[in-house]
């Protein structure tokens, strides 16, 4: 049984201008112990999928799904209870995730105290151990510091240590390296891989960067306009992509593109989230589009555990 099991998730958000269809039909199956990348252009619904899983969808949002389960629990009812216990979050901007006026010692202690009953000295040791586990060289000094005294990479390690302090075994990392320098970002990805291996964690890694998928992930799901359009082992998705959108994402990456660059332009843009879409949402931009594409929802194609949605037959991919 997958740890996270989402089928046809749909998130609608009320706004004064009408309902926004932030997530239309996302399916996501994440097995224990894997790093599962979710990739797509900005606005495809990556963050909202993560937020709904954390029970943090905006007020008034309507969440529907055929399945929305974490370890057997229905997230429609239990997401809030699981957040900060089993499910942790690593945000894009560590500086914003930390409180600027409190020392790291105080912020680590607040998290540890909320989850464990330990005497003060033991909590301090635990905080130092967790900081050391994230590769911070001098935990004693880090504990005495305030966020602004740490580099972005160190701050992100503190945020990861806080997530570990909750005891969470499933982490949702939303663009965790986007705010960091390339080499620092690579170190944070290496740290996440190490923690997954050593502590049996499972990670949902949200990114717009194919390099992050290639470097850090075991499996990947591609989102387009609020739908999951392709999913499979990373090697299959990167080397034999089935969906023309995934192919366009990969083709748009010039070899010389600086690591961490925004997905280079694919002509056109994603449909706005208020549009009704009858067939394949990618049809207006797809070089292979056929008349049926705009009219009818594409069927699922499969090669082993690699699946995608497209009207083109498997062998055309
Ligand atoms: N609070 C909100 N209110 C209205 N629309 C939203 C809100 N949050 C996100 N959206 C819309 O939902 C869509 C998906 O957003 P998001 O999940 O943030 O995309 P991504 O993380 O892939 O860039 C976008 O069109 C975005 O404008
Ligand atoms: S269904 Fe048609 S438009 Fe959509 S990706 Fe496949 S070929 Fe392109
Ligand atoms: Mg986002």
Short mmCIF file of C-alpha atoms and ligand atoms in Angstrom, two decimals:
data_model
loop_
_atom_site.label_atom_id
_atom_site.label_comp_id
_atom_site.label_asym_id
_atom_site.label_seq_id
_atom_site.Cartn_x
_atom_site.Cartn_y
_atom_site.Cartn_z
CA UNK A 1 0.00 0.00 0.00
CA UNK A 2 1.46 3.41 -0.92
CA UNK A 3 2.10 5.74 2.01
CA UNK A 4 0.44 8.62 0.16
CA UNK A 5 -2.39 7.52 -2.10
CA UNK A 6 -4.15 10.28 -4.01
CA UNK A 7 -6.52 9.66 -6.86
CA UNK A 8 -8.24 12.42 -8.86
CA UNK A 9 -7.70 15.20 -6.35
CA UNK A 10 -9.59 18.36 -7.19
CA UNK A 11 -9.25 21.64 -5.28
CA UNK A 12 -11.56 24.55 -6.04
CA UNK A 13 -10.99 27.90 -4.37
CA UNK A 14 -13.71 30.53 -4.13
CA UNK A 15 -12.62 34.04 -5.18
CA UNK A 16 -14.61 37.23 -5.76
CA UNK A 17 -14.23 36.64 -9.51
CA UNK A 18 -15.53 33.09 -9.27
CA UNK A 19 -14.17 29.68 -8.49
CA UNK A 20 -10.52 28.90 -9.30
CA UNK A 21 -9.78 25.32 -10.26
CA UNK A 22 -6.32 25.18 -8.66
CA UNK A 23 -6.05 21.38 -8.88
CA UNK A 24 -8.22 19.54 -11.43
CA UNK A 25 -7.30 15.87 -11.29
CA UNK A 26 -4.05 14.93 -9.59
CA UNK A 27 -3.21 11.32 -8.84
CA UNK A 28 -0.12 10.59 -6.81
CA UNK A 29 1.04 7.31 -5.32
CA UNK A 30 4.13 7.57 -3.14
CA UNK A 31 5.71 4.45 -1.69
CA UNK A 32 7.48 4.39 1.66
CA UNK A 33 11.15 5.31 1.42
CA UNK A 34 11.03 7.05 -1.94
CA UNK A 35 11.68 10.61 -2.97
CA UNK A 36 8.87 11.41 -5.35
CA UNK A 37 9.28 14.50 -7.49
CA UNK A 38 6.32 16.57 -8.65
CA UNK A 39 7.27 18.82 -11.56
CA UNK A 40 5.54 21.29 -13.82
CA UNK A 41 5.52 24.93 -14.84
CA UNK A 42 4.47 27.62 -12.41
CA UNK A 43 0.70 27.56 -11.80
CA UNK A 44 0.25 23.84 -12.50
CA UNK A 45 -1.02 23.11 -8.98
CA UNK A 46 2.09 21.69 -7.32
CA UNK A 47 1.96 23.82 -4.18
CA UNK A 48 -1.81 23.49 -3.81
CA UNK A 49 -1.53 19.69 -4.00
CA UNK A 50 1.03 19.85 -1.16
CA UNK A 51 -1.07 22.30 0.84
CA UNK A 52 -4.19 20.15 0.55
CA UNK A 53 -2.14 17.17 1.77
CA UNK A 54 -1.02 19.23 4.77
CA UNK A 55 -4.58 20.38 5.50
CA UNK A 56 -3.57 23.93 4.56
CA UNK A 57 -5.80 24.63 1.56
CA UNK A 58 -7.25 28.18 1.66
CA UNK A 59 -10.38 28.82 3.67
CA UNK A 60 -13.52 27.78 1.87
CA UNK A 61 -11.64 25.54 -0.59
CA UNK A 62 -13.62 22.55 -1.84
CA UNK A 63 -11.55 19.39 -1.87
CA UNK A 64 -12.79 16.32 -3.71
CA UNK A 65 -11.00 13.09 -4.56
CA UNK A 66 -11.69 9.49 -5.43
CA UNK A 67 -8.96 8.66 -2.87
CA UNK A 68 -7.03 10.98 -0.56
CA UNK A 69 -5.27 8.73 1.90
CA UNK A 70 -2.11 8.85 4.01
CA UNK A 71 -1.14 5.52 5.58
CA UNK A 72 -4.78 4.45 5.50
CA UNK A 73 -6.13 7.68 7.05
CA UNK A 74 -8.47 9.88 5.04
CA UNK A 75 -6.76 13.25 4.60
CA UNK A 76 -10.10 15.01 4.13
CA UNK A 77 -10.68 14.45 7.82
CA UNK A 78 -7.24 13.93 9.28
CA UNK A 79 -4.79 16.15 7.41
CA UNK A 80 -4.64 18.70 10.22
CA UNK A 81 -4.12 16.04 12.87
CA UNK A 82 -1.30 14.43 10.85
CA UNK A 83 0.50 17.70 10.11
CA UNK A 84 3.44 18.21 12.42
CA UNK A 85 3.15 14.61 13.67
CA UNK A 86 3.52 12.30 10.67
CA UNK A 87 3.65 14.90 7.88
CA UNK A 88 6.20 17.71 7.94
CA UNK A 89 6.93 20.56 5.62
CA UNK A 90 10.07 22.15 4.24
CA UNK A 91 9.28 25.44 2.56
CA UNK A 92 11.07 27.22 -0.25
CA UNK A 93 12.28 30.14 1.83
CA UNK A 94 13.93 29.04 5.09
CA UNK A 95 14.31 32.65 6.25
CA UNK A 96 10.54 33.05 6.18
CA UNK A 97 10.01 29.70 7.91
CA UNK A 98 12.12 30.73 10.91
CA UNK A 99 11.21 33.39 13.46
CA UNK A 100 13.77 36.22 13.09
CA UNK A 101 13.61 37.34 16.72
CA UNK A 102 14.09 33.97 18.44
CA UNK A 103 17.34 32.05 18.82
CA UNK A 104 17.65 28.70 17.04
CA UNK A 105 17.86 27.06 20.49
CA UNK A 106 14.47 28.48 21.43
CA UNK A 107 12.90 27.56 18.07
CA UNK A 108 14.24 23.99 18.20
CA UNK A 109 13.11 23.67 21.81
CA UNK A 110 9.59 24.86 20.99
CA UNK A 111 9.22 22.07 18.43
CA UNK A 112 10.79 19.37 20.59
CA UNK A 113 8.69 20.36 23.63
CA UNK A 114 5.52 20.20 21.58
CA UNK A 115 6.24 16.58 20.62
CA UNK A 116 8.21 14.98 23.44
CA UNK A 117 8.17 15.02 27.21
CA UNK A 118 11.83 15.43 28.07
CA UNK A 119 13.70 17.40 30.73
CA UNK A 120 15.35 20.62 29.59
CA UNK A 121 18.89 19.27 29.32
CA UNK A 122 17.77 16.26 27.28
CA UNK A 123 15.85 18.56 24.94
CA UNK A 124 18.97 20.64 24.41
CA UNK A 125 21.00 17.51 23.62
CA UNK A 126 18.25 16.35 21.26
CA UNK A 127 18.31 19.75 19.50
CA UNK A 128 22.09 19.54 19.07
CA UNK A 129 21.84 15.95 17.81
CA UNK A 130 19.19 16.86 15.25
CA UNK A 131 21.23 19.82 14.00
CA UNK A 132 24.28 17.55 13.74
CA UNK A 133 22.17 15.01 11.79
CA UNK A 134 21.53 17.69 9.17
CA UNK A 135 25.28 18.18 8.75
CA UNK A 136 25.64 21.46 10.64
CA UNK A 137 29.24 21.48 11.81
CA UNK A 138 29.00 23.31 15.14
CA UNK A 139 25.54 22.67 16.62
CA UNK A 140 26.40 24.47 19.87
CA UNK A 141 27.17 27.65 18.02
CA UNK A 142 24.14 27.29 15.73
CA UNK A 143 21.87 26.91 18.78
CA UNK A 144 23.11 30.23 20.15
CA UNK A 145 22.56 31.98 16.80
CA UNK A 146 19.65 33.93 15.39
CA UNK A 147 18.43 33.13 11.86
CA UNK A 148 20.08 36.18 10.26
CA UNK A 149 23.46 35.00 11.54
CA UNK A 150 23.19 31.82 9.44
CA UNK A 151 23.59 31.34 5.69
CA UNK A 152 20.59 30.25 3.61
CA UNK A 153 21.91 26.70 3.43
CA UNK A 154 22.34 26.57 7.23
CA UNK A 155 18.85 27.98 7.73
CA UNK A 156 17.40 25.30 5.47
CA UNK A 157 19.22 22.65 7.52
CA UNK A 158 17.66 24.08 10.68
CA UNK A 159 14.23 23.90 9.05
CA UNK A 160 14.91 20.25 8.16
CA UNK A 161 16.06 19.58 11.75
CA UNK A 162 12.78 21.08 12.99
CA UNK A 163 10.82 18.81 10.67
CA UNK A 164 12.78 15.82 12.04
CA UNK A 165 12.11 17.02 15.61
CA UNK A 166 8.38 16.56 15.07
CA UNK A 167 9.00 12.88 14.40
CA UNK A 168 7.37 13.20 10.96
CA UNK A 169 8.21 10.36 8.57
CA UNK A 170 6.77 12.05 5.48
CA UNK A 171 8.15 15.40 4.37
CA UNK A 172 6.69 17.71 1.77
CA UNK A 173 9.51 19.85 0.38
CA UNK A 174 8.24 22.70 -1.80
CA UNK A 175 11.09 23.95 -3.99
CA UNK A 176 13.54 23.48 -1.07
CA UNK A 177 16.59 24.54 -3.07
CA UNK A 178 15.16 27.36 -5.18
CA UNK A 179 16.26 30.10 -2.76
CA UNK A 180 19.79 28.65 -2.45
CA UNK A 181 22.97 28.80 -4.52
CA UNK A 182 23.48 25.88 -6.87
CA UNK A 183 26.16 24.10 -4.83
CA UNK A 184 24.34 24.70 -1.54
CA UNK A 185 21.13 23.40 -3.11
CA UNK A 186 22.95 20.26 -4.23
CA UNK A 187 24.16 19.72 -0.65
CA UNK A 188 20.62 20.05 0.69
CA UNK A 189 19.40 17.46 -1.85
CA UNK A 190 22.24 15.13 -0.82
CA UNK A 191 21.23 15.62 2.82
CA UNK A 192 17.60 14.73 2.07
CA UNK A 193 18.73 11.56 0.27
CA UNK A 194 20.89 10.63 3.25
CA UNK A 195 18.04 11.22 5.71
CA UNK A 196 15.69 9.13 3.58
CA UNK A 197 18.21 6.28 3.57
CA UNK A 198 19.12 6.52 7.26
CA UNK A 199 15.78 7.34 8.84
CA UNK A 200 13.36 5.68 6.45
CA UNK A 201 11.73 8.97 5.52
CA UNK A 202 9.53 9.48 2.48
CA UNK A 203 9.64 12.78 0.60
CA UNK A 204 7.31 14.57 -1.79
CA UNK A 205 9.65 16.93 -3.64
CA UNK A 206 7.95 19.79 -5.45
CA UNK A 207 10.13 21.42 -8.09
CA UNK A 208 10.15 23.21 -11.43
CA UNK A 209 13.72 22.06 -12.05
CA UNK A 210 14.40 18.86 -14.02
CA UNK A 211 17.89 18.73 -12.51
CA UNK A 212 16.33 18.29 -9.06
CA UNK A 213 14.27 15.39 -10.42
CA UNK A 214 17.36 13.81 -11.98
CA UNK A 215 19.59 14.31 -8.94
CA UNK A 216 17.33 13.54 -6.04
CA UNK A 217 14.20 11.63 -7.01
CA UNK A 218 13.30 7.96 -7.45
CA UNK A 219 9.98 8.51 -9.16
CA UNK A 220 8.35 11.57 -10.65
CA UNK A 221 4.90 12.86 -11.53
CA UNK A 222 4.47 15.61 -14.12
CA UNK A 223 1.63 18.10 -13.60
CA UNK A 224 0.05 20.16 -16.34
CA UNK A 225 -2.80 22.61 -15.69
CA UNK A 226 -3.80 20.97 -12.42
CA UNK A 227 -3.62 17.39 -13.71
CA UNK A 228 -1.04 14.67 -13.34
CA UNK A 229 -0.22 13.77 -16.94
CA UNK A 230 2.72 11.37 -16.52
CA UNK A 231 4.25 9.33 -13.74
CA UNK A 232 6.98 6.74 -13.48
CA UNK A 233 10.52 5.91 -12.39
CA UNK A 234 12.80 8.91 -12.96
CA UNK A 235 14.98 7.14 -15.56
CA UNK A 236 11.92 6.25 -17.64
CA UNK A 237 10.36 9.70 -17.40
CA UNK A 238 13.62 11.46 -18.29
CA UNK A 239 14.91 9.04 -20.91
CA UNK A 240 11.71 7.82 -22.55
CA UNK A 241 9.06 10.41 -21.73
CA UNK A 242 5.61 9.44 -22.95
CA UNK A 243 3.72 12.71 -22.75
CA UNK A 244 4.50 15.45 -25.29
CA UNK A 245 4.49 17.99 -22.43
CA UNK A 246 7.24 16.12 -20.59
CA UNK A 247 9.16 15.92 -23.85
CA UNK A 248 8.72 19.66 -24.33
CA UNK A 249 9.96 20.33 -20.78
CA UNK A 250 13.07 18.25 -21.45
CA UNK A 251 13.65 19.71 -24.92
CA UNK A 252 13.33 23.22 -23.52
CA UNK A 253 16.33 22.55 -21.28
CA UNK A 254 19.37 23.62 -23.28
CA UNK A 255 22.35 21.59 -22.15
CA UNK A 256 24.03 24.83 -21.21
CA UNK A 257 21.13 25.97 -19.01
CA UNK A 258 22.41 27.03 -15.65
CA UNK A 259 21.43 24.53 -12.99
CA UNK A 260 18.36 25.77 -11.18
CA UNK A 261 17.19 27.89 -14.11
CA UNK A 262 13.47 28.31 -14.58
CA UNK A 263 12.00 25.83 -17.02
CA UNK A 264 12.91 27.41 -20.32
CA UNK A 265 10.03 28.69 -22.36
CA UNK A 266 7.72 26.29 -24.12
CA UNK A 267 5.69 28.31 -26.55
CA UNK A 268 2.31 29.42 -25.21
CA UNK A 269 1.18 29.22 -21.61
CA UNK A 270 -0.91 27.03 -19.35
CA UNK A 271 -4.67 27.64 -19.52
CA UNK A 272 -5.93 29.93 -16.76
CA UNK A 273 -7.43 27.99 -13.84
CA UNK A 274 -10.95 29.24 -14.55
CA UNK A 275 -11.05 27.77 -18.08
CA UNK A 276 -13.19 24.72 -18.74
CA UNK A 277 -11.13 22.06 -20.47
CA UNK A 278 -12.93 19.36 -22.46
CA UNK A 279 -10.04 17.36 -23.91
CA UNK A 280 -6.28 17.50 -23.38
CA UNK A 281 -5.24 20.74 -21.67
CA UNK A 282 -1.95 20.72 -23.58
CA UNK A 283 -3.62 20.61 -27.03
CA UNK A 284 -3.16 24.34 -27.88
CA UNK A 285 0.62 23.98 -27.35
CA UNK A 286 1.20 20.42 -28.46
CA UNK A 287 3.19 19.84 -31.67
CA UNK A 288 1.44 16.46 -32.09
CA UNK A 289 -2.13 17.61 -31.44
CA UNK A 290 -4.89 15.94 -33.46
CA UNK A 291 -8.56 16.96 -33.79
CA UNK A 292 -9.61 14.46 -31.10
CA UNK A 293 -7.22 16.03 -28.57
CA UNK A 294 -9.22 19.19 -27.89
CA UNK A 295 -12.51 17.31 -27.77
CA UNK A 296 -11.99 14.22 -25.65
CA UNK A 297 -10.05 13.48 -22.46
CA UNK A 298 -6.92 11.49 -23.36
CA UNK A 299 -6.71 7.81 -22.34
CA UNK A 300 -4.01 6.34 -20.11
CA UNK A 301 -0.99 4.82 -21.85
CA UNK A 302 1.41 2.55 -20.00
CA UNK A 303 4.84 0.98 -20.27
CA UNK A 304 5.52 -1.10 -17.17
CA UNK A 305 4.97 1.17 -14.16
CA UNK A 306 5.35 4.26 -16.32
CA UNK A 307 2.00 5.82 -17.32
CA UNK A 308 0.82 8.96 -19.11
CA UNK A 309 -2.34 10.46 -20.57
CA UNK A 310 -2.34 11.01 -24.32
CA UNK A 311 -4.32 10.28 -27.45
CA UNK A 312 -1.15 9.20 -29.26
CA UNK A 313 -0.56 5.44 -29.16
CA UNK A 314 2.25 4.14 -26.89
CA UNK A 315 4.58 3.41 -29.77
CA UNK A 316 4.34 6.98 -31.02
CA UNK A 317 5.83 8.22 -27.75
N1 LIG B 1 -5.22 31.16 -2.58
C1 LIG B 1 -5.50 31.10 -3.88
N2 LIG B 1 -6.57 31.72 -4.39
C2 LIG B 1 -6.87 31.65 -5.71
N3 LIG B 1 -6.13 30.97 -6.60
C3 LIG B 1 -5.05 30.33 -6.16
C4 LIG B 1 -4.66 30.35 -4.79
N4 LIG B 1 -3.52 29.63 -4.65
C5 LIG B 1 -3.22 29.18 -5.87
N5 LIG B 1 -4.13 29.59 -6.79
C6 LIG B 1 -4.13 29.28 -8.23
O1 LIG B 1 -4.12 27.88 -8.38
C7 LIG B 1 -3.26 27.48 -9.43
C8 LIG B 1 -2.20 26.52 -8.90
O2 LIG B 1 -1.33 27.23 -8.03
P1 LIG B 1 -0.06 26.57 -7.32
O3 LIG B 1 -0.47 25.29 -6.69
O4 LIG B 1 0.53 27.60 -6.44
O5 LIG B 1 0.88 26.27 -8.57
P2 LIG B 1 2.44 25.87 -8.61
O6 LIG B 1 2.90 25.61 -7.22
O7 LIG B 1 2.50 24.67 -9.50
O8 LIG B 1 3.15 27.04 -9.22
C9 LIG B 1 -2.68 28.75 -10.01
O9 LIG B 1 -3.45 29.14 -11.12
C10 LIG B 1 -2.85 29.76 -8.89
O10 LIG B 1 -3.01 31.06 -9.42
S1 LIG B 2 -3.52 14.15 -26.14
FE1 LIG B 2 -3.04 15.17 -28.08
S2 LIG B 2 -2.67 17.31 -27.51
FE2 LIG B 2 -2.57 16.11 -25.64
S3 LIG B 2 -0.44 15.64 -25.41
FE3 LIG B 2 -1.33 13.90 -26.49
S4 LIG B 2 -1.06 14.40 -28.67
FE4 LIG B 2 -0.71 16.30 -27.54
MG1 LIG B 3 4.44 26.47 -6.09
#
